[in-house]
Amino acid sequence: MSSQPPTATAGFIAGGRIRRPLPRERPHLTRCTKLLCSWFLSLLLVAGVLLFVVYLVVRPHRPRFHVAAFTAAGVQSGGGPVALSGQLTIHNPNHDLAFFFGRVYMSVQYRGDGEVVVDGKDLTGGPLYEPPRGTSAVGFEGVAVPAGAATDMMARDAAAAAAGGGGVAFTVKVRSRIRY
């Protein structure tokens, strides 16, 4: 008699149990799995591209503020009262989104990094609505600058600018709460 272990025709005995070998290849399952994964990934890619395009079309752009006109009357009077007048334009570049501004406040600095001559002047007196692709003008007139060292420096610089053809530098800052 031979000393070979007993074998079963459908499997082998290991540890008292019969185990069947797994088939090496199941082509129909592999093909189906690959097909499902490729469909899912393609769908995910198309959805991602569509969401990106929608984001690029609808994303809100910031409103643009421009100083259309600005005058400082009384600068050359030599330290007397100075009155600022001018006009700001607010442009909404969005095609579909409107802006709701709270009160619009203006601050004016002399020489850019210098002294604040007007701080927190309310320009609108209330909320402001800006429709899509619209531009509105906000004017201010007779904003008084208190007399002091800044008005003296303005008068000196204005006299030098008039003699040399230069200008007097102001920085206008606009502040508001914006909802869209």
Tab-separated table of N, CA and C in Angstrom:
chain	number	residue	atom	x	y	z
A	1	MET	N	0.821	-1.164	0.000
A	1	MET	CA	0.000	0.000	0.000
A	1	MET	C	0.867	1.230	0.000
A	2	SER	N	0.421	2.272	-0.653
A	2	SER	CA	1.250	3.470	-0.775
A	2	SER	C	0.991	4.393	0.388
A	3	SER	N	1.951	5.252	0.656
A	3	SER	CA	1.836	6.165	1.788
A	3	SER	C	1.348	7.544	1.379
A	4	GLN	N	0.557	7.662	0.379
A	4	GLN	CA	0.012	8.946	-0.055
A	4	GLN	C	-1.224	9.272	0.759
A	5	PRO	N	-1.404	10.578	1.083
A	5	PRO	CA	-2.585	10.952	1.847
A	5	PRO	C	-3.841	10.814	0.992
A	6	PRO	N	-4.970	10.555	1.667
A	6	PRO	CA	-6.197	10.433	0.891
A	6	PRO	C	-6.609	11.791	0.326
A	7	THR	N	-7.082	11.828	-0.878
A	7	THR	CA	-7.534	13.065	-1.525
A	7	THR	C	-8.986	12.939	-1.910
A	8	ALA	N	-9.663	14.044	-1.851
A	8	ALA	CA	-11.045	14.069	-2.316
A	8	ALA	C	-11.043	14.613	-3.736
A	9	THR	N	-12.005	14.220	-4.471
A	9	THR	CA	-12.023	14.640	-5.869
A	9	THR	C	-12.420	16.105	-6.004
A	10	ALA	N	-13.236	16.639	-5.082
A	10	ALA	CA	-13.697	18.016	-5.200
A	10	ALA	C	-12.883	18.981	-4.362
A	11	GLY	N	-11.967	18.532	-3.550
A	11	GLY	CA	-11.195	19.426	-2.703
A	11	GLY	C	-10.111	18.673	-1.983
A	12	PHE	N	-9.583	19.287	-0.929
A	12	PHE	CA	-8.571	18.598	-0.142
A	12	PHE	C	-8.906	18.744	1.324
A	13	ILE	N	-8.317	17.870	2.128
A	13	ILE	CA	-8.591	17.861	3.556
A	13	ILE	C	-7.462	18.604	4.252
A	14	ALA	N	-7.848	19.592	5.063
A	14	ALA	CA	-6.866	20.340	5.831
A	14	ALA	C	-7.473	20.629	7.188
A	15	GLY	N	-6.855	20.127	8.226
A	15	GLY	CA	-7.350	20.378	9.571
A	15	GLY	C	-8.707	19.733	9.821
A	16	GLY	N	-9.009	18.671	9.154
A	16	GLY	CA	-10.250	17.978	9.373
A	16	GLY	C	-11.414	18.514	8.555
A	17	ARG	N	-11.217	19.585	7.796
A	17	ARG	CA	-12.289	20.124	6.961
A	17	ARG	C	-11.920	20.004	5.495
A	18	ILE	N	-12.915	19.930	4.708
A	18	ILE	CA	-12.678	19.873	3.267
A	18	ILE	C	-12.732	21.295	2.728
A	19	ARG	N	-11.689	21.714	2.063
A	19	ARG	CA	-11.629	23.047	1.458
A	19	ARG	C	-11.582	22.903	-0.049
A	20	ARG	N	-12.341	23.736	-0.668
A	20	ARG	CA	-12.348	23.713	-2.125
A	20	ARG	C	-11.461	24.864	-2.620
A	21	PRO	N	-10.670	24.651	-3.606
A	21	PRO	CA	-9.833	25.736	-4.138
A	21	PRO	C	-10.704	26.769	-4.861
A	22	LEU	N	-10.333	28.033	-4.678
A	22	LEU	CA	-11.041	29.109	-5.367
A	22	LEU	C	-10.638	29.098	-6.828
A	23	PRO	N	-11.573	29.401	-7.693
A	23	PRO	CA	-11.175	29.444	-9.106
A	23	PRO	C	-10.183	30.589	-9.321
A	24	ARG	N	-9.276	30.365	-10.195
A	24	ARG	CA	-8.227	31.349	-10.428
A	24	ARG	C	-8.772	32.573	-11.151
A	25	GLU	N	-9.765	32.415	-11.911
A	25	GLU	CA	-10.252	33.519	-12.715
A	25	GLU	C	-11.759	33.411	-12.843
A	26	ARG	N	-12.421	34.538	-12.608
A	26	ARG	CA	-13.857	34.636	-12.861
A	26	ARG	C	-14.037	35.794	-13.839
A	27	PRO	N	-13.926	35.558	-15.119
A	27	PRO	CA	-13.899	36.652	-16.088
A	27	PRO	C	-15.176	37.492	-16.087
A	28	HIS	N	-16.312	36.913	-15.855
A	28	HIS	CA	-17.533	37.699	-15.888
A	28	HIS	C	-17.604	38.663	-14.700
A	29	LEU	N	-17.118	38.272	-13.509
A	29	LEU	CA	-17.104	39.166	-12.344
A	29	LEU	C	-16.068	40.271	-12.505
A	30	THR	N	-14.912	39.939	-13.025
A	30	THR	CA	-13.862	40.944	-13.224
A	30	THR	C	-14.321	41.997	-14.231
A	31	ARG	N	-14.916	41.574	-15.315
A	31	ARG	CA	-15.384	42.491	-16.340
A	31	ARG	C	-16.493	43.389	-15.785
A	32	CYS	N	-17.409	42.820	-15.037
A	32	CYS	CA	-18.513	43.593	-14.453
A	32	CYS	C	-17.988	44.617	-13.443
A	33	THR	N	-17.045	44.228	-12.621
A	33	THR	CA	-16.462	45.146	-11.633
A	33	THR	C	-15.747	46.304	-12.317
A	34	LYS	N	-14.984	45.997	-13.345
A	34	LYS	CA	-14.284	47.058	-14.079
A	34	LYS	C	-15.276	47.999	-14.749
A	35	LEU	N	-16.345	47.457	-15.290
A	35	LEU	CA	-17.350	48.277	-15.938
A	35	LEU	C	-18.051	49.194	-14.934
A	36	LEU	N	-18.432	48.667	-13.780
A	36	LEU	CA	-19.071	49.490	-12.749
A	36	LEU	C	-18.137	50.579	-12.237
A	37	CYS	N	-16.888	50.250	-12.001
A	37	CYS	CA	-15.920	51.255	-11.525
A	37	CYS	C	-15.697	52.341	-12.573
A	38	SER	N	-15.590	51.969	-13.828
A	38	SER	CA	-15.359	52.979	-14.865
A	38	SER	C	-16.581	53.883	-15.026
A	39	TRP	N	-17.803	53.337	-14.944
A	39	TRP	CA	-19.006	54.159	-15.001
A	39	TRP	C	-19.067	55.120	-13.824
A	40	PHE	N	-18.785	54.630	-12.637
A	40	PHE	CA	-18.831	55.475	-11.445
A	40	PHE	C	-17.794	56.597	-11.520
A	41	LEU	N	-16.573	56.269	-11.908
A	41	LEU	CA	-15.524	57.293	-11.999
A	41	LEU	C	-15.817	58.297	-13.111
A	42	SER	N	-16.377	57.838	-14.221
A	42	SER	CA	-16.748	58.765	-15.298
A	42	SER	C	-17.847	59.714	-14.836
A	43	LEU	N	-18.847	59.177	-14.142
A	43	LEU	CA	-19.917	60.005	-13.614
A	43	LEU	C	-19.378	61.024	-12.606
A	44	LEU	N	-18.463	60.603	-11.760
A	44	LEU	CA	-17.850	61.505	-10.791
A	44	LEU	C	-17.041	62.602	-11.488
A	45	LEU	N	-16.330	62.263	-12.539
A	45	LEU	CA	-15.558	63.254	-13.288
A	45	LEU	C	-16.469	64.280	-13.961
A	46	VAL	N	-17.548	63.823	-14.599
A	46	VAL	CA	-18.475	64.741	-15.262
A	46	VAL	C	-19.142	65.653	-14.234
A	47	ALA	N	-19.547	65.107	-13.088
A	47	ALA	CA	-20.158	65.927	-12.046
A	47	ALA	C	-19.174	66.960	-11.523
A	48	GLY	N	-17.910	66.598	-11.347
A	48	GLY	CA	-16.895	67.542	-10.879
A	48	GLY	C	-16.659	68.665	-11.869
A	49	VAL	N	-16.602	68.343	-13.154
A	49	VAL	CA	-16.400	69.368	-14.176
A	49	VAL	C	-17.601	70.312	-14.218
A	50	LEU	N	-18.813	69.760	-14.137
A	50	LEU	CA	-20.008	70.605	-14.138
A	50	LEU	C	-20.051	71.526	-12.923
A	51	LEU	N	-19.723	71.017	-11.765
A	51	LEU	CA	-19.707	71.864	-10.566
A	51	LEU	C	-18.660	72.963	-10.676
A	52	PHE	N	-17.506	72.658	-11.251
A	52	PHE	CA	-16.459	73.661	-11.422
A	52	PHE	C	-16.916	74.764	-12.376
A	53	VAL	N	-17.568	74.395	-13.471
A	53	VAL	CA	-18.062	75.388	-14.431
A	53	VAL	C	-19.138	76.259	-13.780
A	54	VAL	N	-20.038	75.650	-13.030
A	54	VAL	CA	-21.076	76.427	-12.342
A	54	VAL	C	-20.445	77.388	-11.340
A	55	TYR	N	-19.417	76.946	-10.630
A	55	TYR	CA	-18.720	77.825	-9.684
A	55	TYR	C	-18.087	79.012	-10.412
A	56	LEU	N	-17.455	78.757	-11.545
A	56	LEU	CA	-16.818	79.851	-12.281
A	56	LEU	C	-17.838	80.849	-12.820
A	57	VAL	N	-19.015	80.379	-13.179
A	57	VAL	CA	-20.033	81.270	-13.735
A	57	VAL	C	-20.713	82.083	-12.649
A	58	VAL	N	-21.000	81.476	-11.500
A	58	VAL	CA	-21.842	82.103	-10.499
A	58	VAL	C	-21.056	82.775	-9.376
A	59	ARG	N	-19.782	82.494	-9.253
A	59	ARG	CA	-19.050	83.028	-8.094
A	59	ARG	C	-19.153	84.552	-8.050
A	60	PRO	N	-19.303	85.087	-6.871
A	60	PRO	CA	-19.459	86.546	-6.773
A	60	PRO	C	-18.123	87.271	-6.915
A	61	HIS	N	-18.150	88.333	-7.701
A	61	HIS	CA	-17.002	89.230	-7.812
A	61	HIS	C	-17.242	90.408	-6.872
A	62	ARG	N	-16.184	90.963	-6.365
A	62	ARG	CA	-16.309	92.103	-5.460
A	62	ARG	C	-16.758	93.346	-6.203
A	63	PRO	N	-17.524	94.185	-5.531
A	63	PRO	CA	-17.897	95.447	-6.188
A	63	PRO	C	-16.667	96.342	-6.329
A	64	ARG	N	-16.720	97.218	-7.311
A	64	ARG	CA	-15.594	98.125	-7.563
A	64	ARG	C	-16.011	99.552	-7.225
A	65	PHE	N	-15.162	100.220	-6.474
A	65	PHE	CA	-15.395	101.606	-6.077
A	65	PHE	C	-14.375	102.475	-6.808
A	66	HIS	N	-14.842	103.554	-7.413
A	66	HIS	CA	-13.950	104.489	-8.106
A	66	HIS	C	-14.297	105.908	-7.669
A	67	VAL	N	-13.264	106.729	-7.524
A	67	VAL	CA	-13.466	108.149	-7.229
A	67	VAL	C	-13.624	108.842	-8.570
A	68	ALA	N	-14.849	109.279	-8.866
A	68	ALA	CA	-15.121	109.927	-10.148
A	68	ALA	C	-14.734	111.402	-10.119
A	69	ALA	N	-14.930	112.068	-8.973
A	69	ALA	CA	-14.585	113.483	-8.835
A	69	ALA	C	-14.218	113.738	-7.382
A	70	PHE	N	-13.259	114.633	-7.174
A	70	PHE	CA	-12.852	114.972	-5.806
A	70	PHE	C	-12.265	116.376	-5.810
A	71	THR	N	-12.795	117.246	-4.961
A	71	THR	CA	-12.251	118.600	-4.823
A	71	THR	C	-12.121	118.928	-3.345
A	72	ALA	N	-11.131	119.734	-3.057
A	72	ALA	CA	-10.904	120.216	-1.695
A	72	ALA	C	-10.908	121.743	-1.753
A	73	ALA	N	-12.053	122.326	-1.494
A	73	ALA	CA	-12.196	123.782	-1.564
A	73	ALA	C	-11.665	124.419	-0.288
A	74	GLY	N	-10.915	125.481	-0.434
A	74	GLY	CA	-10.382	126.211	0.710
A	74	GLY	C	-9.010	125.749	1.142
A	75	VAL	N	-8.359	124.898	0.372
A	75	VAL	CA	-7.024	124.401	0.744
A	75	VAL	C	-6.010	125.540	0.683
A	76	GLN	N	-6.141	126.421	-0.280
A	76	GLN	CA	-5.140	127.464	-0.460
A	76	GLN	C	-5.365	128.671	0.436
A	77	SER	N	-6.363	128.611	1.315
A	77	SER	CA	-6.641	129.769	2.163
A	77	SER	C	-5.687	129.867	3.351
A	78	GLY	N	-4.822	128.910	3.533
A	78	GLY	CA	-3.808	129.018	4.583
A	78	GLY	C	-4.316	128.636	5.955
A	79	GLY	N	-4.762	127.435	6.127
A	79	GLY	CA	-5.168	126.945	7.448
A	79	GLY	C	-6.615	127.205	7.793
A	80	GLY	N	-7.386	127.738	6.863
A	80	GLY	CA	-8.807	127.976	7.117
A	80	GLY	C	-9.607	126.696	6.949
A	81	PRO	N	-10.921	126.845	6.979
A	81	PRO	CA	-11.753	125.647	6.831
A	81	PRO	C	-11.638	125.064	5.419
A	82	VAL	N	-11.622	123.747	5.354
A	82	VAL	CA	-11.525	123.031	4.081
A	82	VAL	C	-12.790	122.195	3.930
A	83	ALA	N	-13.402	122.259	2.743
A	83	ALA	CA	-14.603	121.478	2.459
A	83	ALA	C	-14.310	120.521	1.304
A	84	LEU	N	-14.582	119.248	1.531
A	84	LEU	CA	-14.355	118.226	0.513
A	84	LEU	C	-15.665	117.918	-0.199
A	85	SER	N	-15.591	117.785	-1.508
A	85	SER	CA	-16.750	117.415	-2.318
A	85	SER	C	-16.294	116.422	-3.366
A	86	GLY	N	-17.227	115.600	-3.830
A	86	GLY	CA	-16.853	114.656	-4.867
A	86	GLY	C	-17.939	113.644	-5.140
A	87	GLN	N	-17.562	112.642	-5.902
A	87	GLN	CA	-18.500	111.605	-6.275
A	87	GLN	C	-17.763	110.277	-6.385
A	88	LEU	N	-18.358	109.228	-5.789
A	88	LEU	CA	-17.851	107.860	-5.901
A	88	LEU	C	-18.802	107.069	-6.773
A	89	THR	N	-18.277	106.179	-7.596
A	89	THR	CA	-19.131	105.266	-8.347
A	89	THR	C	-18.918	103.862	-7.810
A	90	ILE	N	-20.016	103.127	-7.691
A	90	ILE	CA	-19.984	101.745	-7.226
A	90	ILE	C	-20.487	100.885	-8.372
A	91	HIS	N	-19.649	99.949	-8.826
A	91	HIS	CA	-19.997	99.101	-9.972
A	91	HIS	C	-20.112	97.656	-9.520
A	92	ASN	N	-21.198	96.985	-9.901
A	92	ASN	CA	-21.403	95.567	-9.634
A	92	ASN	C	-21.099	94.796	-10.916
A	93	PRO	N	-19.987	94.035	-10.970
A	93	PRO	CA	-19.619	93.341	-12.209
A	93	PRO	C	-20.337	92.009	-12.414
A	94	ASN	N	-21.158	91.558	-11.467
A	94	ASN	CA	-21.804	90.251	-11.559
A	94	ASN	C	-22.992	90.279	-12.511
A	95	HIS	N	-23.202	89.163	-13.208
A	95	HIS	CA	-24.327	89.052	-14.142
A	95	HIS	C	-25.627	88.685	-13.427
A	96	ASP	N	-25.547	87.894	-12.371
A	96	ASP	CA	-26.748	87.359	-11.747
A	96	ASP	C	-26.928	87.763	-10.288
A	97	LEU	N	-25.921	88.335	-9.667
A	97	LEU	CA	-25.998	88.629	-8.243
A	97	LEU	C	-26.124	90.126	-8.001
A	98	ALA	N	-27.016	90.471	-7.080
A	98	ALA	CA	-27.181	91.866	-6.669
A	98	ALA	C	-26.521	92.054	-5.306
A	99	PHE	N	-26.111	93.269	-5.008
A	99	PHE	CA	-25.492	93.586	-3.728
A	99	PHE	C	-26.425	94.473	-2.912
A	100	PHE	N	-26.465	94.201	-1.620
A	100	PHE	CA	-27.160	95.050	-0.671
A	100	PHE	C	-26.103	95.626	0.263
A	101	PHE	N	-25.882	96.925	0.173
A	101	PHE	CA	-24.901	97.587	1.015
A	101	PHE	C	-25.610	98.115	2.253
A	102	GLY	N	-24.936	98.022	3.387
A	102	GLY	CA	-25.415	98.729	4.567
A	102	GLY	C	-25.078	100.198	4.353
A	103	ARG	N	-24.939	100.942	5.392
A	103	ARG	CA	-24.500	102.331	5.231
A	103	ARG	C	-23.081	102.353	4.677
A	104	VAL	N	-22.817	103.293	3.782
A	104	VAL	CA	-21.496	103.420	3.169
A	104	VAL	C	-20.779	104.565	3.871
A	105	TYR	N	-19.611	104.251	4.450
A	105	TYR	CA	-18.828	105.242	5.189
A	105	TYR	C	-17.555	105.562	4.418
A	106	MET	N	-17.123	106.826	4.506
A	106	MET	CA	-15.922	107.275	3.825
A	106	MET	C	-14.942	107.858	4.840
A	107	SER	N	-13.684	107.534	4.649
A	107	SER	CA	-12.597	108.142	5.419
A	107	SER	C	-11.604	108.732	4.429
A	108	VAL	N	-11.046	109.891	4.763
A	108	VAL	CA	-10.075	110.546	3.889
A	108	VAL	C	-8.799	110.766	4.679
A	109	GLN	N	-7.686	110.338	4.078
A	109	GLN	CA	-6.368	110.550	4.674
A	109	GLN	C	-5.611	111.535	3.801
A	110	TYR	N	-4.821	112.348	4.473
A	110	TYR	CA	-3.971	113.284	3.754
A	110	TYR	C	-2.590	112.661	3.614
A	111	ARG	N	-2.029	112.702	2.411
A	111	ARG	CA	-0.727	112.120	2.074
A	111	ARG	C	-0.699	110.601	2.210
A	112	GLY	N	-1.792	109.931	2.016
A	112	GLY	CA	-1.818	108.467	1.985
A	112	GLY	C	-1.603	107.806	3.322
A	113	ASP	N	-0.424	107.924	3.876
A	113	ASP	CA	-0.121	107.289	5.163
A	113	ASP	C	-0.164	108.306	6.304
A	114	GLY	N	-0.613	109.496	6.008
A	114	GLY	CA	-0.600	110.566	7.004
A	114	GLY	C	-1.834	110.586	7.882
A	115	GLU	N	-2.190	111.777	8.271
A	115	GLU	CA	-3.267	111.986	9.239
A	115	GLU	C	-4.638	111.799	8.592
A	116	VAL	N	-5.554	111.195	9.351
A	116	VAL	CA	-6.931	111.039	8.898
A	116	VAL	C	-7.639	112.372	9.104
A	117	VAL	N	-8.122	112.979	8.013
A	117	VAL	CA	-8.771	114.280	8.125
A	117	VAL	C	-10.288	114.150	8.211
A	118	VAL	N	-10.854	113.107	7.647
A	118	VAL	CA	-12.280	112.807	7.767
A	118	VAL	C	-12.379	111.323	8.088
A	119	ASP	N	-13.122	110.984	9.138
A	119	ASP	CA	-13.215	109.580	9.541
A	119	ASP	C	-14.679	109.176	9.699
A	120	GLY	N	-15.104	108.170	8.948
A	120	GLY	CA	-16.431	107.604	9.113
A	120	GLY	C	-17.579	108.488	8.698
A	121	LYS	N	-17.446	109.260	7.623
A	121	LYS	CA	-18.541	110.106	7.132
A	121	LYS	C	-19.551	109.219	6.413
A	122	ASP	N	-20.822	109.241	6.865
A	122	ASP	CA	-21.885	108.441	6.264
A	122	ASP	C	-22.290	109.072	4.931
A	123	LEU	N	-22.154	108.314	3.841
A	123	LEU	CA	-22.458	108.853	2.515
A	123	LEU	C	-23.882	108.579	2.063
A	124	THR	N	-24.463	107.459	2.457
A	124	THR	CA	-25.768	107.072	1.909
A	124	THR	C	-26.922	107.374	2.844
A	125	GLY	N	-26.691	107.435	4.133
A	125	GLY	CA	-27.770	107.687	5.079
A	125	GLY	C	-28.684	106.495	5.295
A	126	GLY	N	-28.410	105.398	4.666
A	126	GLY	CA	-29.224	104.191	4.797
A	126	GLY	C	-28.706	103.109	3.871
A	127	PRO	N	-29.433	101.995	3.765
A	127	PRO	CA	-28.973	100.910	2.888
A	127	PRO	C	-29.018	101.300	1.415
A	128	LEU	N	-28.233	100.602	0.632
A	128	LEU	CA	-28.132	100.872	-0.803
A	128	LEU	C	-28.238	99.542	-1.537
A	129	TYR	N	-29.035	99.492	-2.604
A	129	TYR	CA	-29.197	98.295	-3.436
A	129	TYR	C	-28.484	98.525	-4.756
A	130	GLU	N	-27.674	97.564	-5.155
A	130	GLU	CA	-26.966	97.646	-6.432
A	130	GLU	C	-27.365	96.436	-7.277
A	131	PRO	N	-28.132	96.637	-8.369
A	131	PRO	CA	-28.577	95.508	-9.193
A	131	PRO	C	-27.416	94.888	-9.968
A	132	PRO	N	-27.625	93.695	-10.526
A	132	PRO	CA	-26.565	93.069	-11.329
A	132	PRO	C	-26.177	93.947	-12.516
A	133	ARG	N	-24.903	93.974	-12.814
A	133	ARG	CA	-24.319	94.742	-13.918
A	133	ARG	C	-24.726	96.207	-13.866
A	134	GLY	N	-24.824	96.762	-12.666
A	134	GLY	CA	-25.239	98.151	-12.521
A	134	GLY	C	-24.131	99.008	-11.938
A	135	THR	N	-24.254	100.298	-12.156
A	135	THR	CA	-23.337	101.279	-11.591
A	135	THR	C	-24.164	102.397	-10.988
A	136	SER	N	-23.843	102.764	-9.769
A	136	SER	CA	-24.549	103.880	-9.140
A	136	SER	C	-23.532	104.876	-8.610
A	137	ALA	N	-23.937	106.121	-8.609
A	137	ALA	CA	-23.064	107.196	-8.143
A	137	ALA	C	-23.509	107.626	-6.749
A	138	VAL	N	-22.534	107.838	-5.894
A	138	VAL	CA	-22.780	108.314	-4.532
A	138	VAL	C	-21.996	109.606	-4.379
A	139	GLY	N	-22.698	110.705	-4.189
A	139	GLY	CA	-22.040	111.996	-4.081
A	139	GLY	C	-21.913	112.454	-2.638
A	140	PHE	N	-20.925	113.278	-2.407
A	140	PHE	CA	-20.753	113.924	-1.105
A	140	PHE	C	-20.351	115.364	-1.359
A	141	GLU	N	-20.871	116.247	-0.517
A	141	GLU	CA	-20.624	117.665	-0.741
A	141	GLU	C	-20.489	118.376	0.592
A	142	GLY	N	-19.524	119.259	0.683
A	142	GLY	CA	-19.357	120.081	1.870
A	142	GLY	C	-18.935	119.325	3.111
A	143	VAL	N	-18.147	118.298	2.959
A	143	VAL	CA	-17.644	117.557	4.118
A	143	VAL	C	-16.538	118.398	4.745
A	144	ALA	N	-16.780	118.871	5.949
A	144	ALA	CA	-15.854	119.810	6.599
A	144	ALA	C	-14.659	119.076	7.183
A	145	VAL	N	-13.486	119.635	6.944
A	145	VAL	CA	-12.251	119.151	7.550
A	145	VAL	C	-11.912	120.109	8.672
A	146	PRO	N	-11.810	119.622	9.909
A	146	PRO	CA	-11.507	120.535	11.018
A	146	PRO	C	-10.129	121.181	10.846
A	147	ALA	N	-10.059	122.447	11.213
A	147	ALA	CA	-8.791	123.175	11.109
A	147	ALA	C	-7.782	122.573	12.070
A	148	GLY	N	-6.541	122.545	11.644
A	148	GLY	CA	-5.480	121.997	12.483
A	148	GLY	C	-4.194	121.886	11.699
A	149	ALA	N	-3.325	121.018	12.172
A	149	ALA	CA	-2.019	120.859	11.543
A	149	ALA	C	-2.153	120.311	10.125
A	150	ALA	N	-3.148	119.440	9.895
A	150	ALA	CA	-3.323	118.869	8.559
A	150	ALA	C	-3.727	119.933	7.551
A	151	THR	N	-4.602	120.861	7.924
A	151	THR	CA	-5.009	121.908	6.980
A	151	THR	C	-3.859	122.875	6.706
A	152	ASP	N	-2.998	123.107	7.692
A	152	ASP	CA	-1.812	123.945	7.455
A	152	ASP	C	-0.872	123.271	6.455
A	153	MET	N	-0.656	121.959	6.628
A	153	MET	CA	0.211	121.228	5.692
A	153	MET	C	-0.418	121.191	4.301
A	154	MET	N	-1.748	121.060	4.224
A	154	MET	CA	-2.433	121.071	2.927
A	154	MET	C	-2.219	122.401	2.224
A	155	ALA	N	-2.308	123.512	2.965
A	155	ALA	CA	-2.138	124.840	2.365
A	155	ALA	C	-0.718	125.016	1.846
A	156	ARG	N	0.278	124.551	2.626
A	156	ARG	CA	1.669	124.654	2.181
A	156	ARG	C	1.910	123.822	0.929
A	157	ASP	N	1.391	122.587	0.928
A	157	ASP	CA	1.591	121.706	-0.234
A	157	ASP	C	0.840	122.219	-1.457
A	158	ALA	N	-0.350	122.812	-1.251
A	158	ALA	CA	-1.114	123.359	-2.378
A	158	ALA	C	-0.395	124.545	-2.992
A	159	ALA	N	0.220	125.391	-2.152
A	159	ALA	CA	0.967	126.541	-2.678
A	159	ALA	C	2.185	126.057	-3.459
A	160	ALA	N	2.870	125.050	-2.955
A	160	ALA	CA	4.029	124.511	-3.668
A	160	ALA	C	3.600	123.812	-4.949
A	161	ALA	N	2.449	123.143	-4.908
A	161	ALA	CA	1.957	122.445	-6.092
A	161	ALA	C	1.524	123.434	-7.163
A	162	ALA	N	0.925	124.557	-6.753
A	162	ALA	CA	0.501	125.562	-7.728
A	162	ALA	C	1.706	126.188	-8.406
A	163	ALA	N	2.793	126.372	-7.658
A	163	ALA	CA	3.999	126.966	-8.235
A	163	ALA	C	4.717	125.974	-9.146
A	164	GLY	N	4.714	124.692	-8.754
A	164	GLY	CA	5.464	123.701	-9.520
A	164	GLY	C	4.609	122.816	-10.400
A	165	GLY	N	3.293	122.999	-10.418
A	165	GLY	CA	2.428	122.187	-11.276
A	165	GLY	C	2.166	120.800	-10.717
A	166	GLY	N	2.308	120.585	-9.419
A	166	GLY	CA	2.084	119.279	-8.803
A	166	GLY	C	0.674	119.133	-8.289
A	167	GLY	N	0.504	118.259	-7.312
A	167	GLY	CA	-0.817	118.031	-6.745
A	167	GLY	C	-0.724	117.736	-5.262
A	168	VAL	N	-1.864	117.685	-4.628
A	168	VAL	CA	-1.969	117.366	-3.208
A	168	VAL	C	-2.576	115.973	-3.115
A	169	ALA	N	-1.940	115.078	-2.364
A	169	ALA	CA	-2.342	113.671	-2.342
A	169	ALA	C	-3.318	113.373	-1.204
A	170	PHE	N	-4.466	112.803	-1.573
A	170	PHE	CA	-5.455	112.328	-0.610
A	170	PHE	C	-5.705	110.851	-0.885
A	171	THR	N	-6.052	110.117	0.155
A	171	THR	CA	-6.477	108.729	0.015
A	171	THR	C	-7.901	108.627	0.535
A	172	VAL	N	-8.799	108.101	-0.299
A	172	VAL	CA	-10.199	107.931	0.078
A	172	VAL	C	-10.433	106.450	0.338
A	173	LYS	N	-10.934	106.118	1.528
A	173	LYS	CA	-11.250	104.737	1.877
A	173	LYS	C	-12.748	104.626	2.095
A	174	VAL	N	-13.339	103.565	1.537
A	174	VAL	CA	-14.777	103.332	1.640
A	174	VAL	C	-14.988	102.052	2.427
A	175	ARG	N	-15.983	102.078	3.335
A	175	ARG	CA	-16.251	100.923	4.187
A	175	ARG	C	-17.757	100.706	4.242
A	176	SER	N	-18.167	99.441	4.124
A	176	SER	CA	-19.586	99.104	4.199
A	176	SER	C	-19.735	97.612	4.441
A	177	ARG	N	-20.893	97.209	4.928
A	177	ARG	CA	-21.224	95.794	5.059
A	177	ARG	C	-21.984	95.394	3.810
A	178	ILE	N	-21.542	94.300	3.165
A	178	ILE	CA	-22.112	93.911	1.891
A	178	ILE	C	-22.758	92.532	2.008
A	179	ARG	N	-23.990	92.422	1.511
A	179	ARG	CA	-24.672	91.124	1.385
A	179	ARG	C	-25.029	90.938	-0.083
A	180	TYR	N	-25.034	89.689	-0.527
A	180	TYR	CA	-25.425	89.424	-1.915
A	180	TYR	C	-26.396	88.279	-1.972
